[in-house]
């Protein structure tokens, strides 16, 4: 079943644009970016919507240290992220980083996988089909 995203245009317009995708990720935190990438790599059409002007959440907002615990337990896209951070610093992997490095890596993921991102689009409504959210309405900046 496809998911609808209605992009409401400025108040002077009576027409709204519609995106139809398999997966809509609302929230451009590092987890949101990775969810969108995973969906895209699974063959789904996807859109990532961030309500603010900031991509990456705490990861790009200044939390540049990771509470590692057991490194062996960290796999998949998360491990790939830390390896990309390491490449930036000339190491196999790196668990501490500067916010701008994390942002650059997240933007590269999105560009490499051609995931469309709508920044500064706030949720303005939703439509359900039974117990499932079938569509959302967002307002552009």
PDB file of C-alpha atoms in Angstrom:
ATOM      1  CA  UNK A   1       0.000   0.000   0.000  1.00  0.00           C
ATOM      2  CA  UNK A   2       1.354   3.412  -0.945  1.00  0.00           C
ATOM      3  CA  UNK A   3       1.686   6.343   1.423  1.00  0.00           C
ATOM      4  CA  UNK A   4       0.528   9.802   0.344  1.00  0.00           C
ATOM      5  CA  UNK A   5       2.220  13.058   1.267  1.00  0.00           C
ATOM      6  CA  UNK A   6       0.286  16.210   0.489  1.00  0.00           C
ATOM      7  CA  UNK A   7       2.474  19.272   0.116  1.00  0.00           C
ATOM      8  CA  UNK A   8       0.300  22.239   0.912  1.00  0.00           C
ATOM      9  CA  UNK A   9       1.251  25.281  -1.083  1.00  0.00           C
ATOM     10  CA  UNK A  10       1.266  28.874   0.100  1.00  0.00           C
ATOM     11  CA  UNK A  11      -2.047  30.275   1.257  1.00  0.00           C
ATOM     12  CA  UNK A  12      -2.711  32.024  -2.068  1.00  0.00           C
ATOM     13  CA  UNK A  13      -2.801  28.704  -3.914  1.00  0.00           C
ATOM     14  CA  UNK A  14      -5.725  26.308  -3.853  1.00  0.00           C
ATOM     15  CA  UNK A  15      -3.781  23.381  -5.280  1.00  0.00           C
ATOM     16  CA  UNK A  16      -1.608  20.962  -3.347  1.00  0.00           C
ATOM     17  CA  UNK A  17       1.098  18.743  -4.730  1.00  0.00           C
ATOM     18  CA  UNK A  18       0.995  15.063  -3.849  1.00  0.00           C
ATOM     19  CA  UNK A  19       3.862  12.634  -3.430  1.00  0.00           C
ATOM     20  CA  UNK A  20       3.066   8.940  -3.392  1.00  0.00           C
ATOM     21  CA  UNK A  21       5.717   6.777  -1.764  1.00  0.00           C
ATOM     22  CA  UNK A  22       6.041   3.402  -0.087  1.00  0.00           C
ATOM     23  CA  UNK A  23       7.688   4.891   3.019  1.00  0.00           C
ATOM     24  CA  UNK A  24       7.537   8.362   4.527  1.00  0.00           C
ATOM     25  CA  UNK A  25      10.027   9.055   7.313  1.00  0.00           C
ATOM     26  CA  UNK A  26       9.060  12.110   9.343  1.00  0.00           C
ATOM     27  CA  UNK A  27      12.052  13.387  11.274  1.00  0.00           C
ATOM     28  CA  UNK A  28      15.543  13.882   9.899  1.00  0.00           C
ATOM     29  CA  UNK A  29      17.492  12.748  12.936  1.00  0.00           C
ATOM     30  CA  UNK A  30      20.405  10.375  12.307  1.00  0.00           C
ATOM     31  CA  UNK A  31      17.947   7.519  12.954  1.00  0.00           C
ATOM     32  CA  UNK A  32      15.466   9.017  10.503  1.00  0.00           C
ATOM     33  CA  UNK A  33      18.146   9.326   7.827  1.00  0.00           C
ATOM     34  CA  UNK A  34      19.205   5.715   8.364  1.00  0.00           C
ATOM     35  CA  UNK A  35      15.580   4.521   8.270  1.00  0.00           C
ATOM     36  CA  UNK A  36      15.092   6.307   4.939  1.00  0.00           C
ATOM     37  CA  UNK A  37      18.339   4.829   3.562  1.00  0.00           C
ATOM     38  CA  UNK A  38      17.383   1.318   4.711  1.00  0.00           C
ATOM     39  CA  UNK A  39      13.945   1.618   3.096  1.00  0.00           C
ATOM     40  CA  UNK A  40      15.452   2.874  -0.162  1.00  0.00           C
ATOM     41  CA  UNK A  41      18.035   0.075  -0.212  1.00  0.00           C
ATOM     42  CA  UNK A  42      15.200  -2.393   0.319  1.00  0.00           C
ATOM     43  CA  UNK A  43      13.706  -1.241  -2.973  1.00  0.00           C
ATOM     44  CA  UNK A  44      11.047   1.065  -1.570  1.00  0.00           C
ATOM     45  CA  UNK A  45      10.219   4.558  -2.760  1.00  0.00           C
ATOM     46  CA  UNK A  46      10.830   6.913   0.132  1.00  0.00           C
ATOM     47  CA  UNK A  47      10.735  10.537   1.194  1.00  0.00           C
ATOM     48  CA  UNK A  48      12.386  12.013   4.289  1.00  0.00           C
ATOM     49  CA  UNK A  49      10.630  15.004   5.841  1.00  0.00           C
ATOM     50  CA  UNK A  50      12.308  17.164   8.471  1.00  0.00           C
ATOM     51  CA  UNK A  51      10.169  19.818  10.216  1.00  0.00           C
ATOM     52  CA  UNK A  52      13.160  22.076  10.964  1.00  0.00           C
ATOM     53  CA  UNK A  53      16.166  23.398   9.087  1.00  0.00           C
ATOM     54  CA  UNK A  54      18.488  21.000  10.905  1.00  0.00           C
ATOM     55  CA  UNK A  55      19.369  17.528   9.628  1.00  0.00           C
ATOM     56  CA  UNK A  56      20.880  14.864  11.859  1.00  0.00           C
ATOM     57  CA  UNK A  57      19.406  15.555  15.278  1.00  0.00           C
ATOM     58  CA  UNK A  58      21.846  15.342  18.174  1.00  0.00           C
ATOM     59  CA  UNK A  59      24.458  13.618  16.006  1.00  0.00           C
ATOM     60  CA  UNK A  60      25.005  16.771  13.957  1.00  0.00           C
ATOM     61  CA  UNK A  61      23.972  19.128  16.738  1.00  0.00           C
ATOM     62  CA  UNK A  62      26.986  18.611  18.960  1.00  0.00           C
ATOM     63  CA  UNK A  63      26.771  15.116  20.451  1.00  0.00           C
ATOM     64  CA  UNK A  64      29.979  13.871  18.855  1.00  0.00           C
ATOM     65  CA  UNK A  65      30.817  11.065  21.257  1.00  0.00           C
ATOM     66  CA  UNK A  66      29.321   7.599  21.194  1.00  0.00           C
ATOM     67  CA  UNK A  67      28.700   5.485  24.288  1.00  0.00           C
ATOM     68  CA  UNK A  68      30.130   2.407  22.634  1.00  0.00           C
ATOM     69  CA  UNK A  69      29.742  -0.376  25.166  1.00  0.00           C
ATOM     70  CA  UNK A  70      30.224  -3.478  23.030  1.00  0.00           C
ATOM     71  CA  UNK A  71      31.571  -2.468  19.599  1.00  0.00           C
ATOM     72  CA  UNK A  72      30.889  -5.929  18.189  1.00  0.00           C
ATOM     73  CA  UNK A  73      27.150  -5.369  18.725  1.00  0.00           C
ATOM     74  CA  UNK A  74      27.169  -2.313  16.414  1.00  0.00           C
ATOM     75  CA  UNK A  75      26.628  -3.465  12.832  1.00  0.00           C
ATOM     76  CA  UNK A  76      24.844  -2.470   9.640  1.00  0.00           C
ATOM     77  CA  UNK A  77      24.411   1.168   8.723  1.00  0.00           C
ATOM     78  CA  UNK A  78      25.506   2.333  12.176  1.00  0.00           C
ATOM     79  CA  UNK A  79      28.861   0.569  11.830  1.00  0.00           C
ATOM     80  CA  UNK A  80      29.185   1.882   8.282  1.00  0.00           C
ATOM     81  CA  UNK A  81      28.619   5.409   9.627  1.00  0.00           C
ATOM     82  CA  UNK A  82      31.486   5.054  12.114  1.00  0.00           C
ATOM     83  CA  UNK A  83      33.714   3.658   9.377  1.00  0.00           C
ATOM     84  CA  UNK A  84      32.903   6.668   7.185  1.00  0.00           C
ATOM     85  CA  UNK A  85      33.723   8.942  10.114  1.00  0.00           C
ATOM     86  CA  UNK A  86      37.002   7.050  10.446  1.00  0.00           C
ATOM     87  CA  UNK A  87      37.771   7.558   6.753  1.00  0.00           C
ATOM     88  CA  UNK A  88      37.365  11.297   7.268  1.00  0.00           C
ATOM     89  CA  UNK A  89      39.968  11.212  10.040  1.00  0.00           C
ATOM     90  CA  UNK A  90      42.271   8.714   8.290  1.00  0.00           C
ATOM     91  CA  UNK A  91      41.379   5.771  10.551  1.00  0.00           C
ATOM     92  CA  UNK A  92      39.522   2.468  10.007  1.00  0.00           C
ATOM     93  CA  UNK A  93      36.666   3.731  12.204  1.00  0.00           C
ATOM     94  CA  UNK A  94      36.108   6.581  14.618  1.00  0.00           C
ATOM     95  CA  UNK A  95      33.635   6.845  17.494  1.00  0.00           C
ATOM     96  CA  UNK A  96      34.026  10.559  18.255  1.00  0.00           C
ATOM     97  CA  UNK A  97      33.549  13.240  15.637  1.00  0.00           C
ATOM     98  CA  UNK A  98      32.789  16.854  14.882  1.00  0.00           C
ATOM     99  CA  UNK A  99      29.159  17.731  14.094  1.00  0.00           C
ATOM    100  CA  UNK A 100      29.942  18.996  10.587  1.00  0.00           C
ATOM    101  CA  UNK A 101      31.607  15.675   9.741  1.00  0.00           C
ATOM    102  CA  UNK A 102      28.493  13.755  10.786  1.00  0.00           C
ATOM    103  CA  UNK A 103      26.284  16.093   8.748  1.00  0.00           C
ATOM    104  CA  UNK A 104      28.443  15.675   5.657  1.00  0.00           C
ATOM    105  CA  UNK A 105      28.280  11.884   5.981  1.00  0.00           C
ATOM    106  CA  UNK A 106      24.500  11.864   6.423  1.00  0.00           C
ATOM    107  CA  UNK A 107      24.068  14.165   3.415  1.00  0.00           C
ATOM    108  CA  UNK A 108      26.305  11.848   1.381  1.00  0.00           C
ATOM    109  CA  UNK A 109      24.132   8.852   2.304  1.00  0.00           C
ATOM    110  CA  UNK A 110      21.035  10.699   1.115  1.00  0.00           C
ATOM    111  CA  UNK A 111      22.687  11.867  -2.099  1.00  0.00           C
ATOM    112  CA  UNK A 112      24.240   8.468  -2.889  1.00  0.00           C
ATOM    113  CA  UNK A 113      20.884   6.717  -2.476  1.00  0.00           C
ATOM    114  CA  UNK A 114      18.888   9.528  -4.121  1.00  0.00           C
ATOM    115  CA  UNK A 115      16.524   9.948  -1.169  1.00  0.00           C
ATOM    116  CA  UNK A 116      14.430  13.103  -1.547  1.00  0.00           C
ATOM    117  CA  UNK A 117      14.456  15.320   1.535  1.00  0.00           C
ATOM    118  CA  UNK A 118      11.931  18.023   2.381  1.00  0.00           C
ATOM    119  CA  UNK A 119      13.451  20.381   4.919  1.00  0.00           C
ATOM    120  CA  UNK A 120      11.451  22.773   7.091  1.00  0.00           C
ATOM    121  CA  UNK A 121       8.126  21.085   6.276  1.00  0.00           C
ATOM    122  CA  UNK A 122       5.870  20.849   9.305  1.00  0.00           C
ATOM    123  CA  UNK A 123       3.126  18.297   9.780  1.00  0.00           C
ATOM    124  CA  UNK A 124      -0.313  19.891   9.445  1.00  0.00           C
ATOM    125  CA  UNK A 125      -2.603  16.874   9.327  1.00  0.00           C
ATOM    126  CA  UNK A 126      -2.980  13.158   8.791  1.00  0.00           C
ATOM    127  CA  UNK A 127      -5.477  10.696   7.346  1.00  0.00           C
ATOM    128  CA  UNK A 128      -5.915   7.174   8.649  1.00  0.00           C
ATOM    129  CA  UNK A 129      -7.114   4.041   6.893  1.00  0.00           C
ATOM    130  CA  UNK A 130      -8.346   1.770   9.685  1.00  0.00           C
ATOM    131  CA  UNK A 131      -5.472   1.721  12.175  1.00  0.00           C
ATOM    132  CA  UNK A 132      -2.785   2.809   9.706  1.00  0.00           C
ATOM    133  CA  UNK A 133      -1.679   6.333   8.785  1.00  0.00           C
ATOM    134  CA  UNK A 134      -2.325   6.465   5.042  1.00  0.00           C
ATOM    135  CA  UNK A 135      -1.455  10.094   4.308  1.00  0.00           C
ATOM    136  CA  UNK A 136      -0.023  13.185   5.893  1.00  0.00           C
ATOM    137  CA  UNK A 137      -0.254  16.835   5.024  1.00  0.00           C
ATOM    138  CA  UNK A 138       2.804  19.027   5.426  1.00  0.00           C
ATOM    139  CA  UNK A 139       3.291  22.760   5.081  1.00  0.00           C
ATOM    140  CA  UNK A 140       6.380  24.122   3.351  1.00  0.00           C
ATOM    141  CA  UNK A 141       8.406  26.967   4.829  1.00  0.00           C
TER     142      UNK A 141
END
